[in-house]
mmCIF file of C-alpha atoms and ligand atoms in Angstrom:
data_model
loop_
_atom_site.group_PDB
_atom_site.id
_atom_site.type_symbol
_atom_site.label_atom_id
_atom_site.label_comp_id
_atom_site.label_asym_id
_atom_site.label_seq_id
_atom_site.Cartn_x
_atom_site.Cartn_y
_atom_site.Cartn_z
ATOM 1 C CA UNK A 1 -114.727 -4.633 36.953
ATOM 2 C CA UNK A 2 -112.258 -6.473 39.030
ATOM 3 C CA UNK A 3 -109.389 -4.707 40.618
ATOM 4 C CA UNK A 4 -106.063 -4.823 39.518
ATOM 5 C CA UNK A 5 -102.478 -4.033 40.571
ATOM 6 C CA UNK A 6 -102.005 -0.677 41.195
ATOM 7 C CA UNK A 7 -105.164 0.588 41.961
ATOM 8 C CA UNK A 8 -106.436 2.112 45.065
ATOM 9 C CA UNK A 9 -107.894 -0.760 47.617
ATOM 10 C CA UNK A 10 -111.380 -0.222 48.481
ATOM 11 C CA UNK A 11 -111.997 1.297 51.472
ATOM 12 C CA UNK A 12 -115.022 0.027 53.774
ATOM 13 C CA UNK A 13 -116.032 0.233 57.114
ATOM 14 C CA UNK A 14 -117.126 -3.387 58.842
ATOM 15 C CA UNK A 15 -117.887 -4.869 62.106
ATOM 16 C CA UNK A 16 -114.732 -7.565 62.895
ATOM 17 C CA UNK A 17 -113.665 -9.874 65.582
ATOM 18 C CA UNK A 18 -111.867 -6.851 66.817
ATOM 19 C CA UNK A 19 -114.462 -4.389 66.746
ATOM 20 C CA UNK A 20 -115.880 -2.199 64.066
ATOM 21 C CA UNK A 21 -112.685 -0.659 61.495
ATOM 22 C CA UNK A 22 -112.544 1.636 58.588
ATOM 23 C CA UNK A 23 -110.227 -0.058 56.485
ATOM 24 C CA UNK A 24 -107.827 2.785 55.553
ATOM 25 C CA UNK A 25 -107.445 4.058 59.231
ATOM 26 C CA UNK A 26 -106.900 0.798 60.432
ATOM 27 C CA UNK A 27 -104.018 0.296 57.800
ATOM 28 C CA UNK A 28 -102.490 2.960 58.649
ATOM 29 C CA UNK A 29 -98.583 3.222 57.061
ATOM 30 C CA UNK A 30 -98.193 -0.766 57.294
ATOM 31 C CA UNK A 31 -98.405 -2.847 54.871
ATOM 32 C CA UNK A 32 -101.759 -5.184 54.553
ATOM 33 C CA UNK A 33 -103.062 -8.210 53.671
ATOM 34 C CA UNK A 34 -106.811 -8.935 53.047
ATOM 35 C CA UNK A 35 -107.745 -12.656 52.411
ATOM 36 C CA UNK A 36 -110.782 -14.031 51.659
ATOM 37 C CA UNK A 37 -112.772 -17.494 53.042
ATOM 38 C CA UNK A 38 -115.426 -19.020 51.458
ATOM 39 C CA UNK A 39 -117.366 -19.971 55.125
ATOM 40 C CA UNK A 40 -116.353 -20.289 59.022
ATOM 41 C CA UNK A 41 -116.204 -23.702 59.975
ATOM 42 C CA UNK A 42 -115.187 -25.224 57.130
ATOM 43 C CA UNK A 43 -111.943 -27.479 57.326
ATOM 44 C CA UNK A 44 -109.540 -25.925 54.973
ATOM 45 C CA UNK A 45 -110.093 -22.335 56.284
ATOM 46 C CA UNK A 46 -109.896 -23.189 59.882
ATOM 47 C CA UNK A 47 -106.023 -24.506 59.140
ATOM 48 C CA UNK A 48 -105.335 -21.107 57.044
ATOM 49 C CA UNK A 49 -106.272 -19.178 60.072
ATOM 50 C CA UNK A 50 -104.398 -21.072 62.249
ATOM 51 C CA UNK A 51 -101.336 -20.422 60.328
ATOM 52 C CA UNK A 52 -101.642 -17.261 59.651
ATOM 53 C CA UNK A 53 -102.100 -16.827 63.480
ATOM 54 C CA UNK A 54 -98.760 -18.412 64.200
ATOM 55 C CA UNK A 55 -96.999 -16.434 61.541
ATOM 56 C CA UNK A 56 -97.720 -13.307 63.494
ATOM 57 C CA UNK A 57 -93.907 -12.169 64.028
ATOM 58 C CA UNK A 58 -92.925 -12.301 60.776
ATOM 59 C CA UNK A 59 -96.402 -10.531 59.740
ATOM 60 C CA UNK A 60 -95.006 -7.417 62.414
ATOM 61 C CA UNK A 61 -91.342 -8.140 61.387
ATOM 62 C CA UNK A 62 -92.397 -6.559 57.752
ATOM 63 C CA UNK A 63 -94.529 -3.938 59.156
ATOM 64 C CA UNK A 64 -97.678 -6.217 57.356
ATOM 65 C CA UNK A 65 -101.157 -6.142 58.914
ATOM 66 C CA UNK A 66 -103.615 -9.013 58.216
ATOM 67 C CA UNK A 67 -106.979 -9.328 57.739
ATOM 68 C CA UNK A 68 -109.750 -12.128 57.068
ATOM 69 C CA UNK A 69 -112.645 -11.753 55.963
ATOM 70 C CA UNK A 70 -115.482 -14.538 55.612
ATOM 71 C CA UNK A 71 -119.361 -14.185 54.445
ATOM 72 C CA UNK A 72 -120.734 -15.345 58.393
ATOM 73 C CA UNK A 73 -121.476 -12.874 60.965
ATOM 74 C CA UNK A 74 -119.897 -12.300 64.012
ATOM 75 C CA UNK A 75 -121.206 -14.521 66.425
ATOM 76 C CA UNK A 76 -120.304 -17.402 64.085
ATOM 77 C CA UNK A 77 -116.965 -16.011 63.534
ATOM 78 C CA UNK A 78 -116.222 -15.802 67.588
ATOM 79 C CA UNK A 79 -117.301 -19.201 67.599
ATOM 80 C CA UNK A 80 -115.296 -20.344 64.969
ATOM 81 C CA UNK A 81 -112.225 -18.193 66.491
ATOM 82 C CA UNK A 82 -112.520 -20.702 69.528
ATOM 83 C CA UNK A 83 -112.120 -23.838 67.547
ATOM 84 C CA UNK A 84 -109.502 -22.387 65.430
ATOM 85 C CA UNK A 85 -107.118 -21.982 68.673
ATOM 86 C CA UNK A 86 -108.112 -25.282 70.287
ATOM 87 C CA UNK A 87 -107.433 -27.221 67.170
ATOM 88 C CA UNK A 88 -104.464 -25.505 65.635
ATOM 89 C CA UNK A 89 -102.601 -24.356 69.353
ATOM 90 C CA UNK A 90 -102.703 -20.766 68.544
ATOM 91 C CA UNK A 91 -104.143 -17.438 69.476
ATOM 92 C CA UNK A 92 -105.832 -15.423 66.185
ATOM 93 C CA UNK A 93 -104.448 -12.188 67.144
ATOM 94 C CA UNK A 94 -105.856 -10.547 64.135
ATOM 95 C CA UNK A 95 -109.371 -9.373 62.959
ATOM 96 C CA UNK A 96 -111.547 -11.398 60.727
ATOM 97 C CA UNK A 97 -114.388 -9.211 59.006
ATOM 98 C CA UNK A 98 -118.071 -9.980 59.509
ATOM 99 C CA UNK A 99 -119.215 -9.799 55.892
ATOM 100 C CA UNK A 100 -122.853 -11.286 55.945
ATOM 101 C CA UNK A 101 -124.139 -9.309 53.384
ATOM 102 C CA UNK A 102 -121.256 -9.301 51.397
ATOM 103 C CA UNK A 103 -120.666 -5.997 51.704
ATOM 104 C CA UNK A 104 -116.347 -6.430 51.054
ATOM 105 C CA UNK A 105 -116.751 -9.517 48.948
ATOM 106 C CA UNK A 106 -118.150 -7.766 46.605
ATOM 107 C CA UNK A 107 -115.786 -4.806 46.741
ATOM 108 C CA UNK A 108 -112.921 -6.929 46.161
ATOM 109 C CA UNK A 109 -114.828 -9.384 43.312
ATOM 110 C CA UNK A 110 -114.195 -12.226 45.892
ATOM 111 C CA UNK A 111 -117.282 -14.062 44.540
ATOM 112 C CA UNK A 112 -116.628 -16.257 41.682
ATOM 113 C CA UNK A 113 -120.487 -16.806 40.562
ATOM 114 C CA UNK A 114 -118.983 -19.811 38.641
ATOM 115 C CA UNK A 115 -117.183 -21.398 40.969
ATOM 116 C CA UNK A 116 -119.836 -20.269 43.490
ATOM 117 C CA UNK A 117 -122.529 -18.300 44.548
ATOM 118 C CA UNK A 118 -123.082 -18.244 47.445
ATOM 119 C CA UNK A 119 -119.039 -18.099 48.862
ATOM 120 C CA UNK A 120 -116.059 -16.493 48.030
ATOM 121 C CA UNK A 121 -113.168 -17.864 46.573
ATOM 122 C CA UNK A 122 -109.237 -17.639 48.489
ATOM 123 C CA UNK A 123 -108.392 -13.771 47.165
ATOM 124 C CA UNK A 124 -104.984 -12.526 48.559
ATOM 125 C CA UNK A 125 -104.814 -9.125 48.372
ATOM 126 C CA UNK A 126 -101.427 -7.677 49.523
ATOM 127 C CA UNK A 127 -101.715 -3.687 49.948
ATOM 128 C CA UNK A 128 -98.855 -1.304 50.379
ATOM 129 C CA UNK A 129 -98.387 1.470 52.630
ATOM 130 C CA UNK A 130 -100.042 4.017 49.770
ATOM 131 C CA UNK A 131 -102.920 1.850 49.786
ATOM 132 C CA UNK A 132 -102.565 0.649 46.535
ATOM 133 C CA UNK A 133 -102.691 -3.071 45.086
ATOM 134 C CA UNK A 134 -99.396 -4.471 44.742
ATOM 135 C CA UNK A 135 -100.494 -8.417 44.629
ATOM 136 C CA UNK A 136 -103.392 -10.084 43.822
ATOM 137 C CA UNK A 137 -103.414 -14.313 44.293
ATOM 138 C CA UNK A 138 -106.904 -15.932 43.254
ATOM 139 C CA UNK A 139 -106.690 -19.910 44.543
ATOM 140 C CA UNK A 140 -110.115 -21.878 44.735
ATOM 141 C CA UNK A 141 -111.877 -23.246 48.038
ATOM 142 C CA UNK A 142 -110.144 -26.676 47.698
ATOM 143 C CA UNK A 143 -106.574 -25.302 48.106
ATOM 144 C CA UNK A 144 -105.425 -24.062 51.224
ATOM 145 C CA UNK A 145 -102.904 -21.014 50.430
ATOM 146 C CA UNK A 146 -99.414 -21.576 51.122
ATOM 147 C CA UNK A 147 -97.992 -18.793 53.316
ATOM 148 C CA UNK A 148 -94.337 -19.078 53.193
ATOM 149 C CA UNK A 149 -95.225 -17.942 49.538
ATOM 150 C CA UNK A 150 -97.094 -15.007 50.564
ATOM 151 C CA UNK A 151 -94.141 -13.859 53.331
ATOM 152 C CA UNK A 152 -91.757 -14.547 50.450
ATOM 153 C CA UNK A 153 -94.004 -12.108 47.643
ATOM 154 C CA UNK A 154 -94.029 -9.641 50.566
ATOM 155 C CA UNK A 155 -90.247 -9.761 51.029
ATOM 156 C CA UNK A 156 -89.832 -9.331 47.332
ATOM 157 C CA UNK A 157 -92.476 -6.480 47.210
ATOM 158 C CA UNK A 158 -90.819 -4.525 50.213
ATOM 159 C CA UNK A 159 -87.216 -4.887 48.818
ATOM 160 C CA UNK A 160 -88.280 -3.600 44.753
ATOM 161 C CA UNK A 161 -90.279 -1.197 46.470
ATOM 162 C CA UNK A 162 -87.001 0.427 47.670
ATOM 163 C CA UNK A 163 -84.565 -0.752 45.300
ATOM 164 C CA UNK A 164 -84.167 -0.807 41.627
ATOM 165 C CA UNK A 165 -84.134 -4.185 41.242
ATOM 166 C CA UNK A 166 -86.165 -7.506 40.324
ATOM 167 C CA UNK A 167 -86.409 -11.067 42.119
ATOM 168 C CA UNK A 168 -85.521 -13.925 39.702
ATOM 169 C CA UNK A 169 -87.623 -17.241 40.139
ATOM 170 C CA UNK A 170 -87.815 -18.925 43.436
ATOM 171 C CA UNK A 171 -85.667 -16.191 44.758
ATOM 172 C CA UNK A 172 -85.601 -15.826 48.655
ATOM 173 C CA UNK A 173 -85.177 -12.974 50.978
ATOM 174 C CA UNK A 174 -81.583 -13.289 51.081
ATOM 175 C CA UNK A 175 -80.517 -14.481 47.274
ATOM 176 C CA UNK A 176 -79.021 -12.392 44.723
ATOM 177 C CA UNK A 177 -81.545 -10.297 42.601
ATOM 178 C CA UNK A 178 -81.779 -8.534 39.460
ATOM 179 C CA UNK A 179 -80.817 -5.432 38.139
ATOM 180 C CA UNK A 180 -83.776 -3.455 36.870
ATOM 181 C CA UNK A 181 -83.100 -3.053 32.902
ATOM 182 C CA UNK A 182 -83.320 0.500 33.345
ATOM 183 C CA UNK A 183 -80.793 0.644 34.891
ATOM 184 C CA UNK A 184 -77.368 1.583 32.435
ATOM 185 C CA UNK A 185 -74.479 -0.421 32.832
ATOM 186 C CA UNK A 186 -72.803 2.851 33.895
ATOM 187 C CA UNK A 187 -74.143 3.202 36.712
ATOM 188 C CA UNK A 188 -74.460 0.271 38.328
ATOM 189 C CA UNK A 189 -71.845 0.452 40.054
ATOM 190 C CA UNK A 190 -72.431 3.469 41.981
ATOM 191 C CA UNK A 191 -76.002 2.364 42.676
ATOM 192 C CA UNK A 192 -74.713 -1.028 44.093
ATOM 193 C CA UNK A 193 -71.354 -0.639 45.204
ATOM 194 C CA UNK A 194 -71.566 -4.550 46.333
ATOM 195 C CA UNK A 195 -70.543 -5.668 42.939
ATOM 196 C CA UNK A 196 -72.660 -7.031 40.026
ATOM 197 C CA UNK A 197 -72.557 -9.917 37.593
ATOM 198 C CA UNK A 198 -73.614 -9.340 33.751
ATOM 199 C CA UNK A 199 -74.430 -12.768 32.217
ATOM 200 C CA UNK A 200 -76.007 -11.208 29.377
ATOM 201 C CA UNK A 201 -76.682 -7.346 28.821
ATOM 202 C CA UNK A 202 -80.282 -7.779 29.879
ATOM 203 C CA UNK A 203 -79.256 -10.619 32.719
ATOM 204 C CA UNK A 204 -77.316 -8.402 35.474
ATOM 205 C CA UNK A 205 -77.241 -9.800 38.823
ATOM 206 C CA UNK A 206 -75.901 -8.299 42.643
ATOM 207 C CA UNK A 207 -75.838 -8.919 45.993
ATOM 208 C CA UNK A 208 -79.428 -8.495 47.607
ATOM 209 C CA UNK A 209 -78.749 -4.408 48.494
ATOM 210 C CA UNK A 210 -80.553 -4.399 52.058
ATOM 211 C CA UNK A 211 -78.549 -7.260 53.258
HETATM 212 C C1 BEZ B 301 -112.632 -25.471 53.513
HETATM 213 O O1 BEZ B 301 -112.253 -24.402 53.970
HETATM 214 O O2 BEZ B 301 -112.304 -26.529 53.991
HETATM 215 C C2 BEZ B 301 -113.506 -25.516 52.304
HETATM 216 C C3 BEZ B 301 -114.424 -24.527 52.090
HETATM 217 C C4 BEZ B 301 -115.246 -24.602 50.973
HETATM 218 C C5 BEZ B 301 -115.121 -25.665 50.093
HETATM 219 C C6 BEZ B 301 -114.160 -26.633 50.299
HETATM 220 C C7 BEZ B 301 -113.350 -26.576 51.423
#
């Protein structure tokens, strides 16, 4: 069965471009992502990478840890690594898992047997510090990911993590957000002293509280 939000991530062990991890310990109390790529050298993953590796500080800004994983083993993927910084000017400063015999696709339902095979499809998997599943994205092997999305899921994951509140569509870090309905009118505001809008009695807005 395929995992869904709120369960526990799978833990594995794996050899990576960073030597061999257990998945938990390596995770640690951060924050993770795990993201799938259907092969190493392919066009579309190569730029992925390559972004991901330049988004490093705002990956450590929200305490996240990355990880890749591809079905190729590891010489292919220090090969690969190479071309990825020559052609995209950057340094992959994270681990990408050698998964040759499928070992963590499989874990994580990353193969799509009709869509393919014999490769996995783009999974997202963003994991919280209590190594549960708090976001799972599914995009196929034509469409590179877009990873100002993924920051911006991870912003809104960290703040309702803390905070009981909801982020309104295309809400940035930043924006106003929503007051959690369970919230009673009575108490909001003690909760958030910055003030609060109530456009409807289910529609309460406020100040973003961590700002
Ligand atoms: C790519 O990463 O470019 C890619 C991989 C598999 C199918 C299509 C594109």
């Amino acid at each position: 069965m395929s995992l869904r939000l709120g369960d526990i991530a799978p833990d594995f062990t794996a050899e990576t471009t960073e030597g061999r991890i257990q998945f938990h310990s390596w995770l640690g109390e951060s924050w993770g992502v795990l993201f799938s790529h259907p092969a190493d050298y392919t066009p579309v993953c190569t730029t992925e990478l390559g972004v991901t590796a330049k988004l490093s500080g705002e990956f450590k800004k929200r305490n996240v840890k990355v990880i890749a994983v591809s079905v190729d083993d590891l010489p292919s993927h220090q090969g690969w690594v190479k071309d990825i910084n020559e052609t995209q000017q950057c340094e992959v400063n994270f681990p990408i898992i050698a998964d040759a015999d499928k070992q963590v696709a499989t874990l994580y339902d990353m193969i799509h047997p009709n869509a393919s095979d014999k490769f996995t499809v783009r999974s997202v998997f963003v994991i919280g510090p209590d190594k549960k599943i708090k976001l799972t994205i599914t995009y196929p092997a034509s469409t590179g990911r877009n990873f100002d999305e993924l920051l911006r899921v991870i912003d809104s994951l960290q703040l309702t993590a803390n905070y009981s509140v909801a982020t309104p569509a295309n809400w940035k870090d930043g924006q106003d957000v929503v007051i959690a309905p369970a919230i009673k009118d009575e108490d909001i505001p003690q909760k958030f002293p910055k003030g609060h809008t109530r456009i409807k009695p289910y529609l309460r807005t406020t100040p973003q509280p961590n700002k």
